[in-house]
Coordinates of C-alpha atoms in Angstrom, one line a residue:
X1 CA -61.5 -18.8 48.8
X2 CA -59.9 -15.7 47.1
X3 CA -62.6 -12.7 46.9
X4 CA -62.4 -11.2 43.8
X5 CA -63.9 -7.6 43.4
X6 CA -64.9 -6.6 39.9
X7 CA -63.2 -3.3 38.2
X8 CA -65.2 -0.3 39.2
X9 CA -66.9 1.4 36.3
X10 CA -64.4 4.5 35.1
X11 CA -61.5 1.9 36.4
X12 CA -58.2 1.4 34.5
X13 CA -59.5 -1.9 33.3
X14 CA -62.6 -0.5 32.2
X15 CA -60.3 1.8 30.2
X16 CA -58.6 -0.9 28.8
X17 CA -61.9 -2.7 27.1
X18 CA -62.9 1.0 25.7
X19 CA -59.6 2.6 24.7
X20 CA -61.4 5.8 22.9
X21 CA -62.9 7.4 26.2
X22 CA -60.0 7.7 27.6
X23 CA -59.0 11.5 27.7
X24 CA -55.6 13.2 27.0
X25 CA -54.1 16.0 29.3
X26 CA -56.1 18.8 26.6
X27 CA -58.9 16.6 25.8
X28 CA -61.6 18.8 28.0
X29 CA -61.1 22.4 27.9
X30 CA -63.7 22.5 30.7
X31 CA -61.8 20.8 33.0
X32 CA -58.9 22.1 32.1
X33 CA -60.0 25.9 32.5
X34 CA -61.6 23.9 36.2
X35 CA -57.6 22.9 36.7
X36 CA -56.0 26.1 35.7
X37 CA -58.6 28.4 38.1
X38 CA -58.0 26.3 40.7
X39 CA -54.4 26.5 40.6
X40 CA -54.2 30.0 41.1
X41 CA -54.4 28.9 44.4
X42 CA -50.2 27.5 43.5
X43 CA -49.7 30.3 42.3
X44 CA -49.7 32.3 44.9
X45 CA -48.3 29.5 47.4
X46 CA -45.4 29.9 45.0
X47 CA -45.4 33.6 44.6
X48 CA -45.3 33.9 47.8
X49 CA -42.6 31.6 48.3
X50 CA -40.1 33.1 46.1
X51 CA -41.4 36.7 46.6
X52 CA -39.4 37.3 50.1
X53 CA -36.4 35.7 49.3
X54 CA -35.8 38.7 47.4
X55 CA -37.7 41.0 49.1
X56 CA -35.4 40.4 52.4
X57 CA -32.8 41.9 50.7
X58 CA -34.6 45.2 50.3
X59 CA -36.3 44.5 54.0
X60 CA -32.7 44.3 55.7
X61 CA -32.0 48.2 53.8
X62 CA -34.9 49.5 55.4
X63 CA -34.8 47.9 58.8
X64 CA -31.4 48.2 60.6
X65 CA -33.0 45.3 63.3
X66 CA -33.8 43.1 60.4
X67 CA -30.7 43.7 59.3
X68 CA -28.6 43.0 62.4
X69 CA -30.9 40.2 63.3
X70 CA -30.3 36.4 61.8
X71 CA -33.4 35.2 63.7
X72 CA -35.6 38.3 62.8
X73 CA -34.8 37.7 59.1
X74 CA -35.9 33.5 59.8
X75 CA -39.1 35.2 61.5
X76 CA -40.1 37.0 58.7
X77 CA -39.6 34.5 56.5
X78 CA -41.2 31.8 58.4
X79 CA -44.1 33.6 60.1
X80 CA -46.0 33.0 56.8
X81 CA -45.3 29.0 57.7
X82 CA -46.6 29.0 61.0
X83 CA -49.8 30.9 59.2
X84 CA -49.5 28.1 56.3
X85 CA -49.8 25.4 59.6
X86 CA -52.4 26.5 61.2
X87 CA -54.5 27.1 57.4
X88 CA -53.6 23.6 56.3
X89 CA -54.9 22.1 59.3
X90 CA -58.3 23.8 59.3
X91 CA -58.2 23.1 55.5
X92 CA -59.3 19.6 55.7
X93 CA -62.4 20.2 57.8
X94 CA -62.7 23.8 56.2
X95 CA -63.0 21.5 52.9
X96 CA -65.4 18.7 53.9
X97 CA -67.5 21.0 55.9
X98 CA -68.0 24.0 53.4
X99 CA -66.7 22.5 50.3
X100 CA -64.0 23.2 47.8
X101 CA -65.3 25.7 46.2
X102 CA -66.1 28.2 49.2
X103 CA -62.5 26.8 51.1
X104 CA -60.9 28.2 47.7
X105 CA -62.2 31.9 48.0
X106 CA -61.9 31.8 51.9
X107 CA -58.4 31.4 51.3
X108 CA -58.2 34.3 48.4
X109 CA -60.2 36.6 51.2
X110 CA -57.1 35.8 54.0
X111 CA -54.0 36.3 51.3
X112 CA -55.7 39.4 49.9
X113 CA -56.0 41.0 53.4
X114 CA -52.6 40.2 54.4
X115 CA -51.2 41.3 50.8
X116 CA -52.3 44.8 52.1
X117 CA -50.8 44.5 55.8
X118 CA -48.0 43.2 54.6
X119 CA -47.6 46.3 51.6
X120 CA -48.7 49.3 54.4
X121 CA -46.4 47.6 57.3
X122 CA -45.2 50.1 59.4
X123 CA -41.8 48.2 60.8
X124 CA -41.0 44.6 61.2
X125 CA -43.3 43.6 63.4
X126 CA -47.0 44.5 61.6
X127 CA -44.5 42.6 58.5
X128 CA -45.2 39.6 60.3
X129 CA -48.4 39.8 61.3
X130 CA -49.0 40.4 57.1
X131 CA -46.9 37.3 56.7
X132 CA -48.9 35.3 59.4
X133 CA -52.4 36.4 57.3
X134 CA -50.7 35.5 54.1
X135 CA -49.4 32.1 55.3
X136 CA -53.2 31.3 56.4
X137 CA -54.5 31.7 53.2
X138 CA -52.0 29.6 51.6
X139 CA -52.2 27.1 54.2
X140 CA -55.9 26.1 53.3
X141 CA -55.6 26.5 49.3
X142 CA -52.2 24.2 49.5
X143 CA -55.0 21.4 50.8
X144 CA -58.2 22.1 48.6
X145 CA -56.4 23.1 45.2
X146 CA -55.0 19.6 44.9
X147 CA -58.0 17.4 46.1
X148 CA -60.4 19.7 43.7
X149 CA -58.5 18.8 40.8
X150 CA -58.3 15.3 41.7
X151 CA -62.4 14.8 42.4
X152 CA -62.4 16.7 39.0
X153 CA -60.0 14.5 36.7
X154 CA -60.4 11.2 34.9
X155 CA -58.2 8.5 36.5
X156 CA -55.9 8.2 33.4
X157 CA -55.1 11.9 33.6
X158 CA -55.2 12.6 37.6
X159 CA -51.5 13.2 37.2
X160 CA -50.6 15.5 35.1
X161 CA -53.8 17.7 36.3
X162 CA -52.7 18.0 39.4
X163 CA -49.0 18.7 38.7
X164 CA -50.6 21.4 36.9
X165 CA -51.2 23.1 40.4
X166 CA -47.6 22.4 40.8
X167 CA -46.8 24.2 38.1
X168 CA -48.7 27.1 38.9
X169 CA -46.5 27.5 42.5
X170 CA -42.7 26.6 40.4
X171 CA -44.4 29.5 37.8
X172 CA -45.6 32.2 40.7
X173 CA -41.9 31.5 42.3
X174 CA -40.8 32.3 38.5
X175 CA -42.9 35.5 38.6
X176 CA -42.0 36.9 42.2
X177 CA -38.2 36.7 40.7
X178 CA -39.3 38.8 37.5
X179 CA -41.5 41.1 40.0
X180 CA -39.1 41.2 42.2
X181 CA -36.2 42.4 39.4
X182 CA -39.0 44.9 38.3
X183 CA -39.0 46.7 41.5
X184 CA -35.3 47.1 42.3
X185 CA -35.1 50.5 41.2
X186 CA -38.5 51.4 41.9
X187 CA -39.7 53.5 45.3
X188 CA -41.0 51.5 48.0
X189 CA -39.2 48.4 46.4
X190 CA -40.0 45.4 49.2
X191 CA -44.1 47.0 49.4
X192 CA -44.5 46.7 45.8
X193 CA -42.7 43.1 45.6
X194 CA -45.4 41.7 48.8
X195 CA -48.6 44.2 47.8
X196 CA -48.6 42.5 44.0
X197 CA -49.0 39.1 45.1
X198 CA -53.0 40.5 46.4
X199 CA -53.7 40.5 42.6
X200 CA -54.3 37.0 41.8
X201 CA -56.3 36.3 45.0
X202 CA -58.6 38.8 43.8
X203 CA -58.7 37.2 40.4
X204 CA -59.2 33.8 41.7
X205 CA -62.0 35.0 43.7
X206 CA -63.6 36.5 41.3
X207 CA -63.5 33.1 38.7
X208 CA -63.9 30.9 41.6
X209 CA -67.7 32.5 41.8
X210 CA -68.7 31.1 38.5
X211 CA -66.8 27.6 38.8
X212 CA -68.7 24.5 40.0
X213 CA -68.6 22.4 43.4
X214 CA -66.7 19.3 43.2
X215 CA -68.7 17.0 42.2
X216 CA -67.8 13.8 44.2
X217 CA -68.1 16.3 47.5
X218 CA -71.2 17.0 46.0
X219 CA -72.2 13.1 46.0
X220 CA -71.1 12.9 49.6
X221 CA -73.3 15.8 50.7
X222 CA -76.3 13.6 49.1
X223 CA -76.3 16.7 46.4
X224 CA -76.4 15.0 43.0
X225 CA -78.8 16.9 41.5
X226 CA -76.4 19.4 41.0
X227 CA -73.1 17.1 40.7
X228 CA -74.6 15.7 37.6
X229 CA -74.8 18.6 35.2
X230 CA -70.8 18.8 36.0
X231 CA -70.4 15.6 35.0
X232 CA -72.1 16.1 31.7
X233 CA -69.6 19.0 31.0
X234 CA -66.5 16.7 32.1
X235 CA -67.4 13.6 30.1
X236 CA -68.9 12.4 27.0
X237 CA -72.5 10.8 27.7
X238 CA -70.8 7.3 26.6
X239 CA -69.0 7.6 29.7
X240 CA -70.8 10.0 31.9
X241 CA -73.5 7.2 33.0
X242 CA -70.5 4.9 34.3
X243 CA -68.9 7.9 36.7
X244 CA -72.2 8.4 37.9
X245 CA -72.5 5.2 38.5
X246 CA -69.3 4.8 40.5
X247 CA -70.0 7.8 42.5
X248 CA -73.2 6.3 43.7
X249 CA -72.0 2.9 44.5
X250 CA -69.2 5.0 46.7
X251 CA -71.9 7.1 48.1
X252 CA -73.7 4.0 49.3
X253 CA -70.6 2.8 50.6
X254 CA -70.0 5.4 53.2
X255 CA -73.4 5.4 54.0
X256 CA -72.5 2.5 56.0
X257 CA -69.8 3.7 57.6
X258 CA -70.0 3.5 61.3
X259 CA -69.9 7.4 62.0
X260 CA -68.1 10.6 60.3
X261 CA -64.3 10.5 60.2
X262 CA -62.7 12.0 63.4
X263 CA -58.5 12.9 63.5
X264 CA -58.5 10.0 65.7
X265 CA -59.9 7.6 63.0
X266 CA -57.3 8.1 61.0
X267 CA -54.7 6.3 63.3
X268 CA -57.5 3.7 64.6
X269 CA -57.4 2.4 60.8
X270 CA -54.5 0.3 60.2
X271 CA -54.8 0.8 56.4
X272 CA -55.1 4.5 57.0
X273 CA -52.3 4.5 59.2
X274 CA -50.2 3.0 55.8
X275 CA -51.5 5.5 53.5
X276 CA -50.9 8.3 55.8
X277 CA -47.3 7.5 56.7
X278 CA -46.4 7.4 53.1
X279 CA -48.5 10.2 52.5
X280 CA -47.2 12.6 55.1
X281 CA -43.5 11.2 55.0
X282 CA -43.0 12.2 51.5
X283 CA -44.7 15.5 52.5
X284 CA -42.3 15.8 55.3
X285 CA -38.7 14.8 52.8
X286 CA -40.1 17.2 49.8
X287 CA -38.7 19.6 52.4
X288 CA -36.6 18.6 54.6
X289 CA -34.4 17.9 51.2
X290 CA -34.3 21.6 50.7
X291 CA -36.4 23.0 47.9
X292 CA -37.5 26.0 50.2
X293 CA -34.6 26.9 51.7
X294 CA -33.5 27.0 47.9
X295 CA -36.1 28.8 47.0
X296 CA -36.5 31.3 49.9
X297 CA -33.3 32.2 50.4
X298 CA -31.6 31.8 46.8
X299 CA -30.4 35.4 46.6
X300 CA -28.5 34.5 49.8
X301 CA -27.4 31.6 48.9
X302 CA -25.8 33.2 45.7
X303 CA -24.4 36.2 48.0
X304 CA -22.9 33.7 50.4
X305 CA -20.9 32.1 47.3
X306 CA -19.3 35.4 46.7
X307 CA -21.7 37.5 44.0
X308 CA -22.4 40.3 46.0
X309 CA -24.4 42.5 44.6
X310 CA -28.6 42.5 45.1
X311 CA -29.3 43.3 41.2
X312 CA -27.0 40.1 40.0
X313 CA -28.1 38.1 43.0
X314 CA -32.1 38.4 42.1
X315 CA -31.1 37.9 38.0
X316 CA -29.2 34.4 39.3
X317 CA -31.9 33.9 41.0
X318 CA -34.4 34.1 38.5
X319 CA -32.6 31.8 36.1
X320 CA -32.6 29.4 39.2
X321 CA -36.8 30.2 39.4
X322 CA -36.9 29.4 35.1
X323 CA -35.7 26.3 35.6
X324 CA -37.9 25.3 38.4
X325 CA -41.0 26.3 36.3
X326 CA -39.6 24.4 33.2
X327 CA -38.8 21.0 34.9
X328 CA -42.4 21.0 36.6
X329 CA -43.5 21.2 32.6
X330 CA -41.2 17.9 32.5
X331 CA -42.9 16.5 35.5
X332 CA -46.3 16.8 34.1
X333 CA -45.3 14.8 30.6
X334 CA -43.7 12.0 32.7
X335 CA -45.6 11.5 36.4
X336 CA -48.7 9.8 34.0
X337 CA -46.2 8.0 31.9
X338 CA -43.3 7.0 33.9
X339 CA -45.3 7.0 37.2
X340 CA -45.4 8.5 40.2
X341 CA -42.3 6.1 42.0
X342 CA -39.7 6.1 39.3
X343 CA -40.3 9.8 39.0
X344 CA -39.6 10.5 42.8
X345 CA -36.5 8.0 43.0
X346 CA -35.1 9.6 39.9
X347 CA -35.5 13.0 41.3
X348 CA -33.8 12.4 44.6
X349 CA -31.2 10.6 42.8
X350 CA -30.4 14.0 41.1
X351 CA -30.8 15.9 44.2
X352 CA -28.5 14.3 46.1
X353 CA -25.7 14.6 43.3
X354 CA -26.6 18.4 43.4
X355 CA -26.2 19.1 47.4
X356 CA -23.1 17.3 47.3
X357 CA -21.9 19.6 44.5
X358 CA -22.8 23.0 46.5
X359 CA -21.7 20.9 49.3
X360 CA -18.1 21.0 47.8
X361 CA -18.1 24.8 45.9
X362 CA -18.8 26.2 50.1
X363 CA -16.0 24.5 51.2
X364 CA -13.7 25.7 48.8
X365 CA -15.1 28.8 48.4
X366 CA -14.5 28.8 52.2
X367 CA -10.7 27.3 51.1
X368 CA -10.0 30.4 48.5
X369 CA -11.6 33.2 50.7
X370 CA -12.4 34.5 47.3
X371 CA -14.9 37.8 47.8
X372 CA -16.5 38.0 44.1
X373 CA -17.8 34.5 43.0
X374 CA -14.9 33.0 41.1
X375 CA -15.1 29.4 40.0
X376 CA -16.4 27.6 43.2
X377 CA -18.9 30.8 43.6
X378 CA -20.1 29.7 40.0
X379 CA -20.0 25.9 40.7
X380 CA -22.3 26.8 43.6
X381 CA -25.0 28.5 41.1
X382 CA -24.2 25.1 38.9
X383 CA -25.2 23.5 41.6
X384 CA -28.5 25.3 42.7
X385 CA -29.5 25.2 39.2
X386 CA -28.7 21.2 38.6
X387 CA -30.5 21.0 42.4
X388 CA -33.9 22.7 40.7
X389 CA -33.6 20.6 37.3
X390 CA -33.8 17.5 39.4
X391 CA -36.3 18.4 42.2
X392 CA -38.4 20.2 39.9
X393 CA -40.3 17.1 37.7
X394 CA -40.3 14.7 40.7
X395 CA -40.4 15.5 44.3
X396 CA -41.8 18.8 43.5
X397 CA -45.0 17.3 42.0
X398 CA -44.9 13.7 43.2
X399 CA -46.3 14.3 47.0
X400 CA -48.9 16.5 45.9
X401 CA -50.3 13.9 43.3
X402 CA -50.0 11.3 45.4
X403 CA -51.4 12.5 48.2
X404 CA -54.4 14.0 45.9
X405 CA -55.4 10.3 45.5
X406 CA -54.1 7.7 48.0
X407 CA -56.8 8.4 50.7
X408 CA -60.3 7.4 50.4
X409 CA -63.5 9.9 49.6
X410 CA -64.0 9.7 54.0
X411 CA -60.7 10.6 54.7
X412 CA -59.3 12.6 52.0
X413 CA -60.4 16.2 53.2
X414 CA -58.9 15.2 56.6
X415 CA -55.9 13.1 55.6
X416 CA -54.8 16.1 53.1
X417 CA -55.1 18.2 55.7
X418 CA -52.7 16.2 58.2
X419 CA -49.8 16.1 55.3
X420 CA -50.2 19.6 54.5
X421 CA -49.7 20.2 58.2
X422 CA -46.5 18.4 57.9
X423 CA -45.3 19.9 54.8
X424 CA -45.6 23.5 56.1
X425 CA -44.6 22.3 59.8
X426 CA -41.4 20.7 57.7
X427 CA -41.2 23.9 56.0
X428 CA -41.0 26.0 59.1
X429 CA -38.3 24.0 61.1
X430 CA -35.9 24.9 57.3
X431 CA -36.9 28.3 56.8
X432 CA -36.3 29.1 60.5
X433 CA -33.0 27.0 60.9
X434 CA -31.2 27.0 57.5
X435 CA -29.3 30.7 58.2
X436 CA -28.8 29.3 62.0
X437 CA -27.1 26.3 60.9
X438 CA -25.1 28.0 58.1
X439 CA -23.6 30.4 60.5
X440 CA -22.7 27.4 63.2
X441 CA -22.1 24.9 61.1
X442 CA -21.0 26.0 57.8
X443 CA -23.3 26.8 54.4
X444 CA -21.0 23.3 52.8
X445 CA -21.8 21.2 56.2
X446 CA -25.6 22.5 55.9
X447 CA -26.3 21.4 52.6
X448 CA -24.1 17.8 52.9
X449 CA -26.4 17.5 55.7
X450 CA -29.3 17.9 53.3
X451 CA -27.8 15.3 50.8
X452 CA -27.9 12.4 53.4
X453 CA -31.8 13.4 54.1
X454 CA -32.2 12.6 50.4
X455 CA -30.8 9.3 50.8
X456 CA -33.1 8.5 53.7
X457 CA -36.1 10.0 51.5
X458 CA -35.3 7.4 48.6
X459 CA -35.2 4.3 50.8
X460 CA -38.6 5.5 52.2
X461 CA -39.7 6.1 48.9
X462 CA -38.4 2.5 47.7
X463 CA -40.1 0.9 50.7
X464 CA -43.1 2.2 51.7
X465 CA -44.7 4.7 48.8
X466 CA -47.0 2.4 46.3
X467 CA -47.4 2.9 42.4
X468 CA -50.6 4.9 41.8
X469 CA -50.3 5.6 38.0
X470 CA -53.7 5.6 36.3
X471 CA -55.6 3.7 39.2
X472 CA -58.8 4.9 40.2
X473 CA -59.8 5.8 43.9
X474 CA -61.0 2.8 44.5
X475 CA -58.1 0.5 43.1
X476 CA -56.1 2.7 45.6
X477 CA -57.9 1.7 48.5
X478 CA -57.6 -1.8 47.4
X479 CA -53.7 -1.1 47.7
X480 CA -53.9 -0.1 51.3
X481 CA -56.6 -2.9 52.4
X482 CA -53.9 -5.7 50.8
X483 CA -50.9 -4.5 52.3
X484 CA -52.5 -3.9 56.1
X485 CA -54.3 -7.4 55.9
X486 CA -52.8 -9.5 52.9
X487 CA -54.9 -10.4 49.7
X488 CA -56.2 -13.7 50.8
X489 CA -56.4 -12.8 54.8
X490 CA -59.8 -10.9 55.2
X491 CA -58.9 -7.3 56.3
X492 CA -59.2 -7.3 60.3
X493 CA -61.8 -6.4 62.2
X494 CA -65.3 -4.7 61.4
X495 CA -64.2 -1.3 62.9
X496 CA -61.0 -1.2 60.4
X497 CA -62.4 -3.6 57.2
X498 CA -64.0 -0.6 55.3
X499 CA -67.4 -2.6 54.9
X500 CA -66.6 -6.2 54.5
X501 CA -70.3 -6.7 53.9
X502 CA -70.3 -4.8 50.9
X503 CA -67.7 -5.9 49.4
X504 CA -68.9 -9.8 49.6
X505 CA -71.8 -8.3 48.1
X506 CA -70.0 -7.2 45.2
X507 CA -68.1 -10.6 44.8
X508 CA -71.0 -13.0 44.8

């Protein structure tokens, strides 16, 4: 007999019989003020992304063992990764333990602190202690800015809210360049460039205090006198009763649950096991396809293809940065109409057409010995630029959104937590290798390299990352439970069926 579990209420087919509640991307002012507060915490994960790229120029001037030092250079830049590791993982228990909210100003608290190391640093070595502080804070508002906007949006919508966050790190990379250009002539130059970015931690902080908890997290901690009234601001009161509603049944659902969600758990699940590999493997290929080693060390990049010159190097740069804001706009239009799968398999399809384009201008750059850009220095900014217009509406957004709503209410401060990890731990193994390899290997080899990890990233993408476009939490658990167990095979054992008995109950 096939068990057949009726739409939740807020679900895509409930959507379906009453068209006019859905809501468009602009359709709640509250929560989109909610999204755009919460993704200050982007912005400065991309601020500070794109800030050093051009601050290491300035760095290297100052400090003649920075300067004479390929590894020291890597250090700096990737000290604020190892920071951004350690953060993410604590952000996932930081975040069920505390909260969203409070994990959201604990983080603006860390960056502002090491905004101010990092602008009074001595030498080199109290710049990467600032760098570590930095990379903490980042590292816990990269897990909680995405799940808060998720547990805040309607299913139909999810998408394009959280890309938002996404577009708040592409648009603080976009603003280090402009900062960064600002400061060139000024005093002090690199201190100014990492001392700014304390600014909108500060804000964040200070808008954070009147914004309100999540209000599934709120559920889960048994707190719905005070999830409600959010609610009420997020949806009309023809819908309001039927979130409520689902909240509640999913409250009553991990009531049941065995025991609170360990690390361990996670891998003792074989539907969890699913969602996390797809999770945390396009996590791990949004970087190991290069975005940050094109956007830390752009300036580089562009100096390594023959223009010279800091000033010309940052302005190339920031054109590079425009473009990367403006396709994440793209990205937001398309990941809740075109889907979350197309999107990503598009986007690589692009990448890998770029890299094999600056692939091809470093080895004939390396061919024509030419020392002031010429035409294979300018079809390697082609190619940075065509690299960013591709990345930029799919993989940039895409494992963020996914991973914002593939794991259930249990698992998702965890789980977010674990594929953060990965993403920064990805992150640092680029950052600190990319000049390495250039040097040994070639900048043409490096990126070629690059291109045939994009290929690999598309056949995972292909085979093992589902289609979550418009589904509701609970349809995307359904995804996981049918492809561990089958539709029509039960789903294993008690330990790893997610309440069986509950789910009869809602059949009968």
């Amino acid at each position: 007999m096939t068990l057949t579990i009726p739409s939740a209420p807020g679900s895509s087919g409930y959507l379906d019989m009453y068209p006019e509640r859905r809501m468009s991307y602009f359709g709640n002012s509250y929560i989109l003020g909610l999204t755009v507060t919460a993704g200050i915490g982007g912005l400065l994960f991309g601020y500070d992304t794109g800030v050093i790229s051009g601050a290491l120029l300035y760095i290297k001037d100052d400090f003649d063992v920075v300067k004479q030092s390929s590894f020291l250079q890597e250090t700096i830049v990737s000290m604020a990764l190892v920071g951004a590791i350690l953060g993410a993982a604590a952000g996932g228990w930081i975040n069920d333990y505390y909260g969203r909210k409070k994990a959201t100003m604990f983080a603006d608290v860390v960056f502002a602190a090491g905004a101010i190391v990092m602008a009074a640093a001595p030498d080199p070595y109290v710049l990467i202690a600032g760098r570590f502080l930095v990379g903490l804070g980042v590292g816990v508002a990269s897990v909680t800015a995405p799940v808060y906007i998720a547990e805040a949006s309607p299913s139909e919508v999810r998408g394009g809210l959280v890309s938002t966050n996404v577009l708040m790190i592409t648009g603080g990379q976009f603003l280090s360049y402009l900062i960064n250009s600002a400061f060139t002539q000024v005093p002090g130059t690199w201190r100014w460039m990492l001392g700014v970015s304390g600014v909108p931690a500060v804000v964040q902080f200070v808008l954070m205090m009147f914004m309100p908890e999540s209000p599934r997290w709120l559920f889960m901690k048994n707190r719905k006198e005070e999830a409600i009234p959010v609610l009420t601001r997020m949806y009309d009161i023809s819908r309001v009763e039927d979130e409520i509603d689902h909240l509640s049944a999913a409250e009553e659902e991990e009531k049941q649950r065995k025991h609170t969600v360990s690390y361990l758990e996670v891998f003792r699940s074989k539907e969890m096991r699913l969602a996390f590999f797809a999770g945390a493997g396009l996590q791990a290929f949004q970087q190991f396809t290069g975005i940050n080693t094109v956007m830390y060390y752009s300036p580089t990049i562009v100096q390594m293809a023959g223009f010279h010159s800091n000033q010309l190097a940052l302005l190339l740069s920031l054109i590079v940065a425009a473009m990367n804001a403006a396709g994440t706009v793209v990205g937001i239009y398309f990941i809740d109409h075109c889907g979350r799968k197309k999107l990503a398999l598009s986007s690589l399809c692009g990448v890998i057409i770029s890299l094999i384009i600056l692939s091809v201008s470093f080895f004939k750059q390396s061919d024509a010995s030419s020392s002031d850009g010429g035409l294979y220095g300018w079809l390697a900014v082609l190619g940075l630029a065509l690299y960013i217009a591709f990345f930029a509406p799919g993989m940039g957004p895409v494992p963020w959104t996914v991973n914002s709503e593939i794991y259930p209410q249990q698992y998702r401060g965890i789980c977010g937590g674990m594929s953060a990890t990965v993403n920064w731990i990805s992150n640092l193994i680029v950052a600190q290798t990319f000049l390495s390899v250039a040097e040994a290997a070639g900048t043409g080899v490096t990126f070629l390299i690059l291109a045939g990890i994009a290929v690999l990233a598309a056949v995972f993408v292909i085979v093992f990352v589902p289609e979550t476009q418009g589904l509701t939490f609970s349809e995307v658990e359904q995804i996981w439970k049918e492809r561990a167990w089958g539709k029509n095979s039960g789903w294993g054992s008690s330990s790893e069926s997610n309440d069986m008995d509950g789910l009869l109950e809602q059949g009968s």
